[in-house]
mmCIF file of C-alpha atoms and ligand atoms in Angstrom:
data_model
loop_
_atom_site.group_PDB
_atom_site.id
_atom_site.type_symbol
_atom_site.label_atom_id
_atom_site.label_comp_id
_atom_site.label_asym_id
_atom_site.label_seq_id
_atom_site.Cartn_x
_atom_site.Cartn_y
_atom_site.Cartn_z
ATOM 1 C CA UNK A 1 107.798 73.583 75.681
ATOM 2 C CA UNK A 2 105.666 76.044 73.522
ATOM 3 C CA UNK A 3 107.284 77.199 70.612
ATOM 4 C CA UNK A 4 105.599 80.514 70.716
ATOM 5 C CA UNK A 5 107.094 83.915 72.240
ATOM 6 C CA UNK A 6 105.439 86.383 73.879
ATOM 7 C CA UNK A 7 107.233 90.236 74.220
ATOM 8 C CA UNK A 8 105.158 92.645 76.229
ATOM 9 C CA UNK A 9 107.377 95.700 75.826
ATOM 10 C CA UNK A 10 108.064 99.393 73.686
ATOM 11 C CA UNK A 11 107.897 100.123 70.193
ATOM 12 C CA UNK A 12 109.470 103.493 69.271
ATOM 13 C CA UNK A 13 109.938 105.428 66.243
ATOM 14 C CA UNK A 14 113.682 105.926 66.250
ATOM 15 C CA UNK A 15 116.133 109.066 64.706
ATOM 16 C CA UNK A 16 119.515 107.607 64.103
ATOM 17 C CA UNK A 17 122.106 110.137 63.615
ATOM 18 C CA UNK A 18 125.470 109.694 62.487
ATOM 19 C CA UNK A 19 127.780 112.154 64.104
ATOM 20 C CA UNK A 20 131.480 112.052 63.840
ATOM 21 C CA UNK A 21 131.678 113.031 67.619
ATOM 22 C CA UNK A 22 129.602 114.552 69.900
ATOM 23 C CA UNK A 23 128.663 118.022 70.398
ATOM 24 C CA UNK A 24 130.571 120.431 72.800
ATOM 25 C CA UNK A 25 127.798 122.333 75.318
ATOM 26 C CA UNK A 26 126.500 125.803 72.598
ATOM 27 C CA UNK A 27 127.655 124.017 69.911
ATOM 28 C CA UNK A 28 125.412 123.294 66.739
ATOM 29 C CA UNK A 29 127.170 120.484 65.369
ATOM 30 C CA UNK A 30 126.183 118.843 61.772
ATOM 31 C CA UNK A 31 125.382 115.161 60.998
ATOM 32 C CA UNK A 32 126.816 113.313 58.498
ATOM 33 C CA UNK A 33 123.152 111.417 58.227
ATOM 34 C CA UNK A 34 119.773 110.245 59.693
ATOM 35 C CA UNK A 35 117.757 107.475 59.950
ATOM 36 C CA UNK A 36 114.148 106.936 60.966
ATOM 37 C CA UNK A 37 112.969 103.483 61.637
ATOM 38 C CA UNK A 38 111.011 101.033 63.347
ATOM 39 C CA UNK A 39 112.816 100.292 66.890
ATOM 40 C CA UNK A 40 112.294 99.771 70.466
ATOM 41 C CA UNK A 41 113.395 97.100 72.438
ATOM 42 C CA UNK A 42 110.589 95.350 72.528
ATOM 43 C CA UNK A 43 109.824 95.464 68.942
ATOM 44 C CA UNK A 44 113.254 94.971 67.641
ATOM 45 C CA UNK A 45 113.432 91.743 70.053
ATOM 46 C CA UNK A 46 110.322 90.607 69.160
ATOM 47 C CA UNK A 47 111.329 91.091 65.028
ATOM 48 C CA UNK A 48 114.211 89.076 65.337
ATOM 49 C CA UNK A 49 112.513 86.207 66.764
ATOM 50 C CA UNK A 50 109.988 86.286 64.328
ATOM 51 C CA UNK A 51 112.447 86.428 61.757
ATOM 52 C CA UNK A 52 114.043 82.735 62.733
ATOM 53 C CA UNK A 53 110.477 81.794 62.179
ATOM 54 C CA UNK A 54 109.844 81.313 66.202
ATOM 55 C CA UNK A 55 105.343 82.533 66.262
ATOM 56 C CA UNK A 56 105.627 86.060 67.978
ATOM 57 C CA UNK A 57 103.301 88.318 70.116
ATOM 58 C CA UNK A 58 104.132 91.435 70.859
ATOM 59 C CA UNK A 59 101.810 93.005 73.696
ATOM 60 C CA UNK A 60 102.484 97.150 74.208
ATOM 61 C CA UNK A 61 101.052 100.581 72.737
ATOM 62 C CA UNK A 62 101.355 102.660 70.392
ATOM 63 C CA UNK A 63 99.925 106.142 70.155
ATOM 64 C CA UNK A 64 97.988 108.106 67.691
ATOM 65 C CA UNK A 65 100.474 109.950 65.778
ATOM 66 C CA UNK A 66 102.078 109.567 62.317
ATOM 67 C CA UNK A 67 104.598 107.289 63.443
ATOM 68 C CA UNK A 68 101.906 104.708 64.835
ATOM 69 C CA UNK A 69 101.180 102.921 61.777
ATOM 70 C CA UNK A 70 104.668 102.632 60.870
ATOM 71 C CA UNK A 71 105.509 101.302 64.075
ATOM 72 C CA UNK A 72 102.662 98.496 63.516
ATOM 73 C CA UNK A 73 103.010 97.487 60.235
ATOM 74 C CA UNK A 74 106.742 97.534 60.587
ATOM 75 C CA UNK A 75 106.517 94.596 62.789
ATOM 76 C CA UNK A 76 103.870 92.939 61.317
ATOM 77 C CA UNK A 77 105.715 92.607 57.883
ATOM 78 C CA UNK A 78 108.446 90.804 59.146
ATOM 79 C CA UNK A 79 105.852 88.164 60.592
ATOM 80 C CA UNK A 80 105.076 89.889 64.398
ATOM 81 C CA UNK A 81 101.380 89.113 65.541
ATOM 82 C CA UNK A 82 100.422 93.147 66.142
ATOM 83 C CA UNK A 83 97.090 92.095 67.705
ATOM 84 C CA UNK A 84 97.423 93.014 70.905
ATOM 85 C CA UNK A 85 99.110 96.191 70.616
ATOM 86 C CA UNK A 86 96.835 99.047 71.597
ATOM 87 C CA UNK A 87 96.532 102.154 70.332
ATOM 88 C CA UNK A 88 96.427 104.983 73.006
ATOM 89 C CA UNK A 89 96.071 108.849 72.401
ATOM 90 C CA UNK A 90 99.112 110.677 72.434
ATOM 91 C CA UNK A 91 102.679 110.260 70.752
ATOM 92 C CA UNK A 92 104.226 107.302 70.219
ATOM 93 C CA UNK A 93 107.274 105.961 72.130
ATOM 94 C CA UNK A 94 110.518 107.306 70.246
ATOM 95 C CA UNK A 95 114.173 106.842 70.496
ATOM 96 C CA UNK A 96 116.348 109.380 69.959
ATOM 97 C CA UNK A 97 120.154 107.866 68.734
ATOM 98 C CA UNK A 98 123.458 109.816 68.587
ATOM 99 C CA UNK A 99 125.521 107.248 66.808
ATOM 100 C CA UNK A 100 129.177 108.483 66.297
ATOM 101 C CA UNK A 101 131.562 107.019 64.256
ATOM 102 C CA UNK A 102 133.819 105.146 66.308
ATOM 103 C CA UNK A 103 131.234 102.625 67.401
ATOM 104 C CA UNK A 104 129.529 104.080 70.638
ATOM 105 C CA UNK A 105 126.211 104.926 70.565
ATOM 106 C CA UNK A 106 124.359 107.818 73.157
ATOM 107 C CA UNK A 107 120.399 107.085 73.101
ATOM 108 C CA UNK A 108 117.546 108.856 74.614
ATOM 109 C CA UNK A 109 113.992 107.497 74.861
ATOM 110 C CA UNK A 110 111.193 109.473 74.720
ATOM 111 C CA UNK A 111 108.307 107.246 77.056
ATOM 112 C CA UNK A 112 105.124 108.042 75.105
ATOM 113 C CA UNK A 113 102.333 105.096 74.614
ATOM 114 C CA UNK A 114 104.712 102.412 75.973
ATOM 115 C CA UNK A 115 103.531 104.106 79.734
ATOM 116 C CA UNK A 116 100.475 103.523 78.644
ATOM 117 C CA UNK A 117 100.406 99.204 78.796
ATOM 118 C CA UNK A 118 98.448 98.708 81.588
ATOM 119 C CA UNK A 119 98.170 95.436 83.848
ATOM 120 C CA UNK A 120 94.309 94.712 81.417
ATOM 121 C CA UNK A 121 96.398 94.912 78.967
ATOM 122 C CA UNK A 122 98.666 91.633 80.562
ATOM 123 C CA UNK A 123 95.732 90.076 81.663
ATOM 124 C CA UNK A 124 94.053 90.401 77.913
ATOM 125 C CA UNK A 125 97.089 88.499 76.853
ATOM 126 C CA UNK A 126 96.585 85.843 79.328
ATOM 127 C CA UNK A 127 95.242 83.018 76.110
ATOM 128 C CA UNK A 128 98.343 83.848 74.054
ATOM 129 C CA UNK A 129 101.147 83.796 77.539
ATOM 130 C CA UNK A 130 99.507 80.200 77.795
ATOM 131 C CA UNK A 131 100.138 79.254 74.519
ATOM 132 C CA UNK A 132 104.045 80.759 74.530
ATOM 133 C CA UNK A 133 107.116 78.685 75.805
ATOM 134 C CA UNK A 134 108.690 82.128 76.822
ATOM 135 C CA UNK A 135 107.856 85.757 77.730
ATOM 136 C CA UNK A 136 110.648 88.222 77.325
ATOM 137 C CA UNK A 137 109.696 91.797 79.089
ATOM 138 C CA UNK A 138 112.119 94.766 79.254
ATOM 139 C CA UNK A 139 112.413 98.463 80.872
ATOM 140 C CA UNK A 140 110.824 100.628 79.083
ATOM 141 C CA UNK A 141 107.209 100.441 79.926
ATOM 142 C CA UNK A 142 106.164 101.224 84.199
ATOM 143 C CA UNK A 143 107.864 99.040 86.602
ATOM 144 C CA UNK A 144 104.136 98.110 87.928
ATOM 145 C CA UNK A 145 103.620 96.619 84.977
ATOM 146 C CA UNK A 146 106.910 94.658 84.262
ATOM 147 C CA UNK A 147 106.062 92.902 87.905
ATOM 148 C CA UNK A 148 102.646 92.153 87.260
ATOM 149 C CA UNK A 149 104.090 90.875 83.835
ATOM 150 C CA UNK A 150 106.433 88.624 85.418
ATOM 151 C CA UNK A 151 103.736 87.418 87.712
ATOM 152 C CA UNK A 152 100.863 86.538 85.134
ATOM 153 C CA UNK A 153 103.747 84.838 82.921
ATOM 154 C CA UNK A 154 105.245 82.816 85.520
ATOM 155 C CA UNK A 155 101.557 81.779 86.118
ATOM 156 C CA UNK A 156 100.674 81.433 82.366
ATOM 157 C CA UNK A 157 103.699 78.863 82.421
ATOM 158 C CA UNK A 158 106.024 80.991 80.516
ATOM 159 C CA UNK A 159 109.709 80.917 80.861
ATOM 160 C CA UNK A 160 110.578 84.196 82.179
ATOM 161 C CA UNK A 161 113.373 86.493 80.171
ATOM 162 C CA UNK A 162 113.846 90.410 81.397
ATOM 163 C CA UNK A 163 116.314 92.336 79.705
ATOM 164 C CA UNK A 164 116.346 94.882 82.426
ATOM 165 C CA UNK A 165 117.346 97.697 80.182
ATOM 166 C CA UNK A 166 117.710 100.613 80.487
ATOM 167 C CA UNK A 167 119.065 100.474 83.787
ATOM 168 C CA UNK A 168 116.552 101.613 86.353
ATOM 169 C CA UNK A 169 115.831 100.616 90.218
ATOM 170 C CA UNK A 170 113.590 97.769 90.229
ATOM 171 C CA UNK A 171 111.894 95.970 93.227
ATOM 172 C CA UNK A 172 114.433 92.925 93.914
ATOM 173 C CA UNK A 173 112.382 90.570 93.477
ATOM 174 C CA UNK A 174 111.409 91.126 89.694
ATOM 175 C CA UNK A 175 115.127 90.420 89.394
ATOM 176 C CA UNK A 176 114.902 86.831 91.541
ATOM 177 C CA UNK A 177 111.499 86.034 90.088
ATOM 178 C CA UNK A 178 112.542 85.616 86.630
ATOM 179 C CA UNK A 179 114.122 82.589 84.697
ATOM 180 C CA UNK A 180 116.945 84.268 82.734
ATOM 181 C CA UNK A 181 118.476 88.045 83.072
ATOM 182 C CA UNK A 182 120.147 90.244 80.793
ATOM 183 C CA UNK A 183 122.068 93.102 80.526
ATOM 184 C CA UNK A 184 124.742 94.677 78.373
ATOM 185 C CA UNK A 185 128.026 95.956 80.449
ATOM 186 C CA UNK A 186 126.788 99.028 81.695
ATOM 187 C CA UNK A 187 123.756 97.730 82.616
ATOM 188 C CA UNK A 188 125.664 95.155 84.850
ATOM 189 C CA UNK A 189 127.410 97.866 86.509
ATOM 190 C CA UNK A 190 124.478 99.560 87.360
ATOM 191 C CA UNK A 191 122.820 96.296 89.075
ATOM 192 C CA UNK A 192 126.339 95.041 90.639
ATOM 193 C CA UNK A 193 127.734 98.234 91.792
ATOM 194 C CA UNK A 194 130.484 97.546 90.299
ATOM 195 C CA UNK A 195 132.750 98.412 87.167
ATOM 196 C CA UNK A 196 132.527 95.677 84.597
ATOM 197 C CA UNK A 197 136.354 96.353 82.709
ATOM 198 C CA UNK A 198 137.430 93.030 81.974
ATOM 199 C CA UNK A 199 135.488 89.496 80.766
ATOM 200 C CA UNK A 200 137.028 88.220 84.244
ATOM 201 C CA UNK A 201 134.929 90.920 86.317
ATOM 202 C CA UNK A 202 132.275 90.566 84.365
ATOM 203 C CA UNK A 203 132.660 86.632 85.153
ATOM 204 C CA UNK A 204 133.096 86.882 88.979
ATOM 205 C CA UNK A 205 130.358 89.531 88.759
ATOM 206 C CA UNK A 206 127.985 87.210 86.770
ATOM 207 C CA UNK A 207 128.616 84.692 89.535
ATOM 208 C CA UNK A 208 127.388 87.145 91.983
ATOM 209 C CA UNK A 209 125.128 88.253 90.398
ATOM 210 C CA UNK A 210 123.149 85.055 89.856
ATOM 211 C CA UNK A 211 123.525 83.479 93.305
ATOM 212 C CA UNK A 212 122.221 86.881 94.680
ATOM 213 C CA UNK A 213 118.643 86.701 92.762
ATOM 214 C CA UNK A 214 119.052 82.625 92.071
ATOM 215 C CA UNK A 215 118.919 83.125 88.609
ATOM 216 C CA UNK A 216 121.028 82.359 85.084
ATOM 217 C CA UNK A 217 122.170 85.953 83.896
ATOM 218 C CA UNK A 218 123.536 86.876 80.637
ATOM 219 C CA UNK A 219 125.894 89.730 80.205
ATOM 220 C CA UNK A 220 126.576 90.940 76.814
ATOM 221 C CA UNK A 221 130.042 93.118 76.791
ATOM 222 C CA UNK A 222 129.421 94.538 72.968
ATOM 223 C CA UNK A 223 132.505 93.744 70.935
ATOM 224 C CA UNK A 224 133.862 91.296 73.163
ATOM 225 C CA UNK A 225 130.802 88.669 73.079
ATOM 226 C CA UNK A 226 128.631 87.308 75.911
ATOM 227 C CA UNK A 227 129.277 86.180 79.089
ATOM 228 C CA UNK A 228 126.303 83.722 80.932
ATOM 229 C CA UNK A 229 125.481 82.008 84.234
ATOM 230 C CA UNK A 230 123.706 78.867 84.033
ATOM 231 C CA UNK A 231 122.885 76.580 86.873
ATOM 232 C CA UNK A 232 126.037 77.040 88.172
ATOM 233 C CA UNK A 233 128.056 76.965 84.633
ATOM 234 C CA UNK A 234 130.127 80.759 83.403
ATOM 235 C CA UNK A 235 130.161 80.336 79.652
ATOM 236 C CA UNK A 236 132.232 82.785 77.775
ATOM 237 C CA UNK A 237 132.098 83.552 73.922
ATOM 238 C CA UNK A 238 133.818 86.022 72.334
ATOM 239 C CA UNK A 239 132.203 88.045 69.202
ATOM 240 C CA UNK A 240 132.700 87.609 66.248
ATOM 241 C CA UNK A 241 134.939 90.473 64.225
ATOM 242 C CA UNK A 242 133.096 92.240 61.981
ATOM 243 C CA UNK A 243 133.461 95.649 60.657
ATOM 244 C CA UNK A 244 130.929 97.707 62.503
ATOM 245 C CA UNK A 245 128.903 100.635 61.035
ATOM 246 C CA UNK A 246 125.907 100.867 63.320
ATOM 247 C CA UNK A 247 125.109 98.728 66.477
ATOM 248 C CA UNK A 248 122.079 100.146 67.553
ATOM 249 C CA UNK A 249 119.620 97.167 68.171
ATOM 250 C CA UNK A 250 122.516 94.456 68.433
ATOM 251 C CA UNK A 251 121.294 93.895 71.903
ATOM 252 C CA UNK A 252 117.600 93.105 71.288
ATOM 253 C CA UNK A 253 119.289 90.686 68.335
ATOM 254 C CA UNK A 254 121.081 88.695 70.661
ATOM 255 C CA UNK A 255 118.100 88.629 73.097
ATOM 256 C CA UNK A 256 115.438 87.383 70.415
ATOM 257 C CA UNK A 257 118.378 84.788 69.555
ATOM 258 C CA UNK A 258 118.172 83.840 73.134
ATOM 259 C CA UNK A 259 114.200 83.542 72.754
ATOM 260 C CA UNK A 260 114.419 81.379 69.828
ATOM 261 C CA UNK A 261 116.725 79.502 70.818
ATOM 262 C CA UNK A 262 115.196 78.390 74.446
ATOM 263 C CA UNK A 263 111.733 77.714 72.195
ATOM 264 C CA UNK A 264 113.569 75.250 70.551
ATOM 265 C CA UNK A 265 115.781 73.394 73.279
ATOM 266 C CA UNK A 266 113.865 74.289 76.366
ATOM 267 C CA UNK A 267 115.581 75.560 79.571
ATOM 268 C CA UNK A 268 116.040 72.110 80.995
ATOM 269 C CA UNK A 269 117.726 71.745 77.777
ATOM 270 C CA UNK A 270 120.305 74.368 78.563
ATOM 271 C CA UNK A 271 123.381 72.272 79.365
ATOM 272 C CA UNK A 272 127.061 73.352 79.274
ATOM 273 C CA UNK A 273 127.225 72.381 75.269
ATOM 274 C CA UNK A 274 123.618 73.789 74.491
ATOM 275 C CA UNK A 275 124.026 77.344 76.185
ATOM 276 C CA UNK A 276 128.054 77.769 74.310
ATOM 277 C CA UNK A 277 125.950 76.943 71.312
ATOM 278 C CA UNK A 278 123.065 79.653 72.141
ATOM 279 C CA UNK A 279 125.208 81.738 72.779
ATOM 280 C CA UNK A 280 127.642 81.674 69.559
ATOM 281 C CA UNK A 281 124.453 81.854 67.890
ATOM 282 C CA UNK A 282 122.801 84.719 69.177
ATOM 283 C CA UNK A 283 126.688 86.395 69.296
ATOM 284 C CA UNK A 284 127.041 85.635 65.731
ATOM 285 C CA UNK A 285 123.685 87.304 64.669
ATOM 286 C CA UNK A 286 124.372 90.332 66.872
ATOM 287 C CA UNK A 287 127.728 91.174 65.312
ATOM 288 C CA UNK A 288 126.190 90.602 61.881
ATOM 289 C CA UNK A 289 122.984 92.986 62.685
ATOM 290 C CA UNK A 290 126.069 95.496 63.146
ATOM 291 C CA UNK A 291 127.522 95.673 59.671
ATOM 292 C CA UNK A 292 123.891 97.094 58.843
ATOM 293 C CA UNK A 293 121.664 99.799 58.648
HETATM 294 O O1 LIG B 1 118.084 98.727 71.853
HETATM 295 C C1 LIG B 1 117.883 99.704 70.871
HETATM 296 C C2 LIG B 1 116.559 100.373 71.078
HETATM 297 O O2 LIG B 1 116.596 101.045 72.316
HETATM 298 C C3 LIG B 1 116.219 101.414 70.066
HETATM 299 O O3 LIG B 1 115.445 100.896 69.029
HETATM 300 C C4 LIG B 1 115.550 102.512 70.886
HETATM 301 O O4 LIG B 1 114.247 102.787 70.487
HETATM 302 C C5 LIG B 1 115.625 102.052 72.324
HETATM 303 O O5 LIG B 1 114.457 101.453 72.740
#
């Protein structure tokens, strides 16, 4: 396999607040702190694989506006290749995070440049998807584009990875075309129509889940680890316990883990010992990503 990775997704200049709950309806309520940094899915997913050292694209847009740059560079000094990010007029993406102190996290995105990637801009990436082991795509750039995506990756040879968040309808067979899916609990209930309250639902959902769109799926269930689906093999791993200060991003972690980790092994390499291992792994880094700014 190619040990490159390709991420065609968002890059948005997030607002982290910490808030010790959140505010009633007409109430001004003060934060306890902010902070602005690099983020998106994409971005953040593609950062982590670049930091294990795994070559990394990252296709997408960024706007014109003071955040731009900052977006760019951000990912390009922790080893990202920004080349094929476009700049677009307009505002950047931007993510907008109410973290409160008990753990949960309430996050709005604003879309900005990341509706801007176009289906040129897959096809300019064609020479670098052909060169890449995997392409990882997620849901926050148009839902044209993420099936197109999936399309000109499958064809490029890529392994296919969409973390389908956020949650939105897509057509059904974006979710059957690609190689691995993955979603955090709530995501899961969105896409299974069911609630996801236990690691046993969230098993005999998985199971569902995968023979529907003949897939492996990954659900992540935050503090209690990782539940996967792989040719017919439910893996469960339970996080590790750490002491949590912010988990914004601890998804993406786990899902450039996952990208690393299939560059290295291949999918054919994903046996019932290989996936426990990818997945302590990429459960290990997302609960230490946690006990960090
Ligand atoms: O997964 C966390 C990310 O989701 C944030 O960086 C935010 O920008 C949103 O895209």
């Amino acid at each position: 396999m190619n040990k490159k990775i390709t991420v065609i997704g968002s890059l948005n200049y997030d607002v982290i607040l910490k808030i010790p709950r959140l505010p009633f309806k007409g109430e001004t309520l003060t934060a306890n702190g902010a902070t602005f940094s690099a983020g998106g899915k994409g971005a953040n997913q593609a950062v982590q694989a670049a930091k294990l050292k795994t070559p990394t694209y990252m296709v997408g847009c960024v706007g014109t506006d003071a955040s731009a740059d900052f977006l760019v560079n951000t990912a390009k000094e922790y080893g990202v290749n920004v080349d094929y990010i476009r700049k677009v007029p307009g505002s950047s993406g931007m993510g907008v995070i109410n973290a409160v102190e008990d753990g949960s996290v309430y996050a709005c995105i604003v879309r900005g440049a990341n509706f801007e990637v176009t289906k040129e801009d897959v096809d300019n990436a064609m020479p670098i998807l052909k060169e890449s082991g995997v392409c990882i795509l997620q849901n926050e750039i148009p839902v044209e584009i993420i099936a197109y995506a999936i399309d000109k990756a499958k064809e490029a040879g890529c392994t296919v990875v969409l973390n389908a968040a956020p949650a939105i309808e897509l057509p059904e067979e974006c979710l059957s075309k690609v190689d691995i899916l993955v979603v955090n609990e709530v995501e899961a209930e969105f896409y299974c129509h069911e609630k996801i309250d236990s690691v046993e639902k969230a098993k005999t959902e998985i199971k569902k889940m995968a023979e529907k769109y003949n897939n492996n799926v990954i659900f992540t269930l935050g503090k209690d680890g990782a539940v996967a689906y792989e040719n017919g093999t439910i893996e469960f791993i339970p996080a590790m316990k750490v002491d949590a200060i912010e988990t914004t991003g601890a998804g993406d972690t786990f899902c450039g883990c996952v990208l690393h980790y299939i560059c290295e092994h291949g999918m054919e390499g994903l046996e019932e010992e290989n996936l426990k291992e990818m997945l302590t792994f990429a459960n290990a880094a997302a609960s230490v990503i946690t006990t960090r700014k």
